[in-house]
Amino acid sequence: AGQFTFGDTSWRVGERLPVGGARAALGGTLGLLSALMGVGGGAFGATLLTLFGRPIHQAVATAAGFGAFIAIPAALGYVLIGWGVPGRAPLSLGYVNLLGFALLSVCTAITAPMGARLAHRLDALLLRRLFAAFLAATALNLLREAFSR
């Protein structure tokens, strides 16, 4: 959030995304952190892509596409880890509730195209600020959850 709010658009970690093993390690780390935090690919992916010189519109759109590649293995992991754990909600496979999965899938299928159209219509600076607000809200929610236990 700080990078999108206060950072200069010329800030770069590199001019191009890494290739080979470095790209695989970066992608694996991004996917693992996203799955563990339950934030999808956008939070880390868009930030990383902009730090490698991608325009904000391209970074947000590409990072949104990471979602399925992160969600599927993450969901399978949560099914396996939670398999046989007592006290789960009805209609659950491990820690994945099938009713919640169905509702989120339908809502995502309906709203994702609308969000993509909106994002491409926005000015780059406004999109950066809105994405920063999203990241800040996500971070605050994660902190709230961590300290409420």
PDB file of C-alpha atoms in Angstrom:
ATOM      1  CA  ALA A   1       0.000   0.000   0.000  1.00  0.00           C
ATOM      2  CA  GLY A   2       2.862   2.342   0.845  1.00  0.00           C
ATOM      3  CA  GLN A   3       4.580   1.686  -2.455  1.00  0.00           C
ATOM      4  CA  PHE A   4       1.409   2.552  -4.403  1.00  0.00           C
ATOM      5  CA  THR A   5       0.623   5.583  -2.238  1.00  0.00           C
ATOM      6  CA  PHE A   6       4.027   7.168  -1.746  1.00  0.00           C
ATOM      7  CA  GLY A   7       6.235   5.409  -4.283  1.00  0.00           C
ATOM      8  CA  ASP A   8       7.409   6.913  -7.499  1.00  0.00           C
ATOM      9  CA  THR A   9       6.228   5.079 -10.616  1.00  0.00           C
ATOM     10  CA  SER A  10       9.856   4.986 -11.769  1.00  0.00           C
ATOM     11  CA  TRP A  11      10.925   2.800  -8.807  1.00  0.00           C
ATOM     12  CA  ARG A  12      12.161  -0.526 -10.153  1.00  0.00           C
ATOM     13  CA  VAL A  13      13.592  -3.723  -8.726  1.00  0.00           C
ATOM     14  CA  GLY A  14      14.563  -4.632 -12.273  1.00  0.00           C
ATOM     15  CA  GLU A  15      13.723  -3.725 -15.832  1.00  0.00           C
ATOM     16  CA  ARG A  16      12.432  -7.211 -16.688  1.00  0.00           C
ATOM     17  CA  LEU A  17      10.898 -10.051 -14.763  1.00  0.00           C
ATOM     18  CA  PRO A  18      13.423 -12.752 -13.915  1.00  0.00           C
ATOM     19  CA  VAL A  19      13.592 -15.944 -15.967  1.00  0.00           C
ATOM     20  CA  GLY A  20      14.241 -19.582 -15.174  1.00  0.00           C
ATOM     21  CA  GLY A  21      14.739 -20.634 -11.579  1.00  0.00           C
ATOM     22  CA  ALA A  22      14.511 -17.085 -10.227  1.00  0.00           C
ATOM     23  CA  ARG A  23      11.069 -16.659 -11.822  1.00  0.00           C
ATOM     24  CA  ALA A  24       9.915 -20.021 -10.461  1.00  0.00           C
ATOM     25  CA  ALA A  25      11.145 -19.123  -6.964  1.00  0.00           C
ATOM     26  CA  LEU A  26       9.472 -15.713  -7.117  1.00  0.00           C
ATOM     27  CA  GLY A  27       6.206 -17.208  -8.382  1.00  0.00           C
ATOM     28  CA  GLY A  28       6.279 -19.983  -5.800  1.00  0.00           C
ATOM     29  CA  THR A  29       6.900 -17.523  -2.983  1.00  0.00           C
ATOM     30  CA  LEU A  30       4.124 -15.256  -4.239  1.00  0.00           C
ATOM     31  CA  GLY A  31       1.713 -18.188  -4.436  1.00  0.00           C
ATOM     32  CA  LEU A  32       2.649 -19.573  -1.029  1.00  0.00           C
ATOM     33  CA  LEU A  33       2.313 -16.219   0.744  1.00  0.00           C
ATOM     34  CA  SER A  34      -0.978 -15.507  -1.020  1.00  0.00           C
ATOM     35  CA  ALA A  35      -2.392 -18.920  -0.096  1.00  0.00           C
ATOM     36  CA  LEU A  36      -1.282 -18.691   3.536  1.00  0.00           C
ATOM     37  CA  MET A  37      -2.737 -15.206   3.936  1.00  0.00           C
ATOM     38  CA  GLY A  38      -5.858 -15.901   1.902  1.00  0.00           C
ATOM     39  CA  VAL A  39      -5.417 -12.805  -0.242  1.00  0.00           C
ATOM     40  CA  GLY A  40      -5.361 -14.221  -3.765  1.00  0.00           C
ATOM     41  CA  GLY A  41      -2.667 -13.219  -6.226  1.00  0.00           C
ATOM     42  CA  GLY A  42      -3.463  -9.547  -6.668  1.00  0.00           C
ATOM     43  CA  ALA A  43      -2.019  -8.205  -3.438  1.00  0.00           C
ATOM     44  CA  PHE A  44       1.496  -9.470  -4.050  1.00  0.00           C
ATOM     45  CA  GLY A  45       1.349  -9.952  -7.805  1.00  0.00           C
ATOM     46  CA  ALA A  46       0.395  -6.423  -8.829  1.00  0.00           C
ATOM     47  CA  THR A  47       2.969  -4.937  -6.474  1.00  0.00           C
ATOM     48  CA  LEU A  48       5.694  -7.195  -7.833  1.00  0.00           C
ATOM     49  CA  LEU A  49       4.783  -6.561 -11.459  1.00  0.00           C
ATOM     50  CA  THR A  50       4.840  -2.771 -11.031  1.00  0.00           C
ATOM     51  CA  LEU A  51       8.247  -3.038  -9.364  1.00  0.00           C
ATOM     52  CA  PHE A  52       9.437  -4.758 -12.537  1.00  0.00           C
ATOM     53  CA  GLY A  53       8.179  -1.931 -14.728  1.00  0.00           C
ATOM     54  CA  ARG A  54       4.724  -3.105 -15.744  1.00  0.00           C
ATOM     55  CA  PRO A  55       2.068  -0.371 -16.005  1.00  0.00           C
ATOM     56  CA  ILE A  56      -0.525  -0.489 -13.211  1.00  0.00           C
ATOM     57  CA  HIS A  57      -3.383  -1.517 -15.540  1.00  0.00           C
ATOM     58  CA  GLN A  58      -1.393  -4.464 -16.893  1.00  0.00           C
ATOM     59  CA  ALA A  59      -0.138  -5.409 -13.423  1.00  0.00           C
ATOM     60  CA  VAL A  60      -3.623  -5.477 -11.872  1.00  0.00           C
ATOM     61  CA  ALA A  61      -5.097  -7.438 -14.796  1.00  0.00           C
ATOM     62  CA  THR A  62      -2.259  -9.979 -14.849  1.00  0.00           C
ATOM     63  CA  ALA A  63      -2.279 -10.398 -11.074  1.00  0.00           C
ATOM     64  CA  ALA A  64      -6.033 -11.001 -11.129  1.00  0.00           C
ATOM     65  CA  GLY A  65      -5.326 -13.904 -13.462  1.00  0.00           C
ATOM     66  CA  PHE A  66      -3.000 -15.431 -10.856  1.00  0.00           C
ATOM     67  CA  GLY A  67      -6.072 -16.119  -8.725  1.00  0.00           C
ATOM     68  CA  ALA A  68      -6.994 -19.504 -10.176  1.00  0.00           C
ATOM     69  CA  PHE A  69      -3.387 -20.696 -10.206  1.00  0.00           C
ATOM     70  CA  ILE A  70      -3.119 -19.842  -6.519  1.00  0.00           C
ATOM     71  CA  ALA A  71      -6.642 -20.757  -5.396  1.00  0.00           C
ATOM     72  CA  ILE A  72      -6.771 -24.289  -6.786  1.00  0.00           C
ATOM     73  CA  PRO A  73      -3.629 -25.647  -5.077  1.00  0.00           C
ATOM     74  CA  ALA A  74      -4.418 -23.619  -1.940  1.00  0.00           C
ATOM     75  CA  ALA A  75      -7.939 -25.045  -1.739  1.00  0.00           C
ATOM     76  CA  LEU A  76      -6.618 -28.577  -2.239  1.00  0.00           C
ATOM     77  CA  GLY A  77      -4.116 -27.974   0.544  1.00  0.00           C
ATOM     78  CA  TYR A  78      -6.824 -26.746   2.907  1.00  0.00           C
ATOM     79  CA  VAL A  79      -8.958 -29.794   2.043  1.00  0.00           C
ATOM     80  CA  LEU A  80      -6.076 -32.148   2.839  1.00  0.00           C
ATOM     81  CA  ILE A  81      -4.941 -30.349   5.991  1.00  0.00           C
ATOM     82  CA  GLY A  82      -8.462 -30.180   7.398  1.00  0.00           C
ATOM     83  CA  TRP A  83      -9.525 -33.681   6.400  1.00  0.00           C
ATOM     84  CA  GLY A  84     -10.901 -35.514   9.397  1.00  0.00           C
ATOM     85  CA  VAL A  85     -10.714 -32.497  11.723  1.00  0.00           C
ATOM     86  CA  PRO A  86     -13.753 -32.600  14.019  1.00  0.00           C
ATOM     87  CA  GLY A  87     -16.225 -29.726  14.372  1.00  0.00           C
ATOM     88  CA  ARG A  88     -16.181 -28.490  10.789  1.00  0.00           C
ATOM     89  CA  ALA A  89     -19.255 -26.831   9.306  1.00  0.00           C
ATOM     90  CA  PRO A  90     -21.709 -28.984   7.358  1.00  0.00           C
ATOM     91  CA  LEU A  91     -20.898 -29.419   3.651  1.00  0.00           C
ATOM     92  CA  SER A  92     -17.166 -29.041   4.242  1.00  0.00           C
ATOM     93  CA  LEU A  93     -14.283 -30.911   2.710  1.00  0.00           C
ATOM     94  CA  GLY A  94     -11.451 -30.328   5.117  1.00  0.00           C
ATOM     95  CA  TYR A  95     -11.335 -26.614   5.759  1.00  0.00           C
ATOM     96  CA  VAL A  96     -13.159 -25.776   2.506  1.00  0.00           C
ATOM     97  CA  ASN A  97     -16.888 -25.204   2.843  1.00  0.00           C
ATOM     98  CA  LEU A  98     -18.641 -26.195  -0.372  1.00  0.00           C
ATOM     99  CA  LEU A  99     -21.546 -23.772   0.092  1.00  0.00           C
ATOM    100  CA  GLY A 100     -19.128 -20.875   0.621  1.00  0.00           C
ATOM    101  CA  PHE A 101     -17.095 -22.017  -2.378  1.00  0.00           C
ATOM    102  CA  ALA A 102     -20.203 -22.104  -4.575  1.00  0.00           C
ATOM    103  CA  LEU A 103     -21.405 -18.667  -3.454  1.00  0.00           C
ATOM    104  CA  LEU A 104     -17.983 -17.067  -3.907  1.00  0.00           C
ATOM    105  CA  SER A 105     -17.574 -18.677  -7.325  1.00  0.00           C
ATOM    106  CA  VAL A 106     -20.898 -17.309  -8.569  1.00  0.00           C
ATOM    107  CA  CYS A 107     -20.215 -13.829  -7.154  1.00  0.00           C
ATOM    108  CA  THR A 108     -16.731 -13.790  -8.679  1.00  0.00           C
ATOM    109  CA  ALA A 109     -17.979 -14.908 -12.090  1.00  0.00           C
ATOM    110  CA  ILE A 110     -20.542 -12.096 -12.057  1.00  0.00           C
ATOM    111  CA  THR A 111     -18.393  -9.263 -10.696  1.00  0.00           C
ATOM    112  CA  ALA A 112     -14.924  -9.970 -12.154  1.00  0.00           C
ATOM    113  CA  PRO A 113     -15.766  -8.793 -15.681  1.00  0.00           C
ATOM    114  CA  MET A 114     -17.345  -5.624 -14.250  1.00  0.00           C
ATOM    115  CA  GLY A 115     -14.251  -4.948 -12.156  1.00  0.00           C
ATOM    116  CA  ALA A 116     -11.951  -5.486 -15.126  1.00  0.00           C
ATOM    117  CA  ARG A 117     -13.933  -3.035 -17.272  1.00  0.00           C
ATOM    118  CA  LEU A 118     -13.931  -0.460 -14.476  1.00  0.00           C
ATOM    119  CA  ALA A 119     -10.199  -0.808 -13.839  1.00  0.00           C
ATOM    120  CA  HIS A 120      -9.364  -0.248 -17.507  1.00  0.00           C
ATOM    121  CA  ARG A 121     -11.497   2.909 -17.601  1.00  0.00           C
ATOM    122  CA  LEU A 122      -9.753   4.485 -14.597  1.00  0.00           C
ATOM    123  CA  ASP A 123      -6.840   6.866 -14.801  1.00  0.00           C
ATOM    124  CA  ALA A 124      -3.553   5.174 -13.801  1.00  0.00           C
ATOM    125  CA  LEU A 125      -3.021   7.424 -10.754  1.00  0.00           C
ATOM    126  CA  LEU A 126      -6.564   6.815  -9.474  1.00  0.00           C
ATOM    127  CA  LEU A 127      -6.163   3.055  -9.994  1.00  0.00           C
ATOM    128  CA  ARG A 128      -2.897   3.130  -8.021  1.00  0.00           C
ATOM    129  CA  ARG A 129      -4.619   4.986  -5.167  1.00  0.00           C
ATOM    130  CA  LEU A 130      -7.621   2.654  -5.128  1.00  0.00           C
ATOM    131  CA  PHE A 131      -5.346  -0.383  -5.169  1.00  0.00           C
ATOM    132  CA  ALA A 132      -3.331   1.122  -2.320  1.00  0.00           C
ATOM    133  CA  ALA A 133      -6.536   1.563  -0.303  1.00  0.00           C
ATOM    134  CA  PHE A 134      -7.462  -2.078  -1.008  1.00  0.00           C
ATOM    135  CA  LEU A 135      -4.026  -3.268   0.130  1.00  0.00           C
ATOM    136  CA  ALA A 136      -4.145  -1.117   3.273  1.00  0.00           C
ATOM    137  CA  ALA A 137      -7.602  -2.450   4.178  1.00  0.00           C
ATOM    138  CA  THR A 138      -6.400  -6.013   3.601  1.00  0.00           C
ATOM    139  CA  ALA A 139      -3.318  -5.459   5.754  1.00  0.00           C
ATOM    140  CA  LEU A 140      -5.355  -3.892   8.552  1.00  0.00           C
ATOM    141  CA  ASN A 141      -7.783  -6.804   8.478  1.00  0.00           C
ATOM    142  CA  LEU A 142      -4.918  -9.314   8.683  1.00  0.00           C
ATOM    143  CA  LEU A 143      -3.448  -7.419  11.642  1.00  0.00           C
ATOM    144  CA  ARG A 144      -6.846  -7.268  13.339  1.00  0.00           C
ATOM    145  CA  GLU A 145      -7.240 -11.014  12.970  1.00  0.00           C
ATOM    146  CA  ALA A 146      -3.711 -11.704  14.190  1.00  0.00           C
ATOM    147  CA  PHE A 147      -4.104  -9.627  17.343  1.00  0.00           C
ATOM    148  CA  SER A 148      -7.662 -10.706  18.188  1.00  0.00           C
ATOM    149  CA  ARG A 149      -6.583 -14.257  19.017  1.00  0.00           C
TER     150      ARG A 149
END
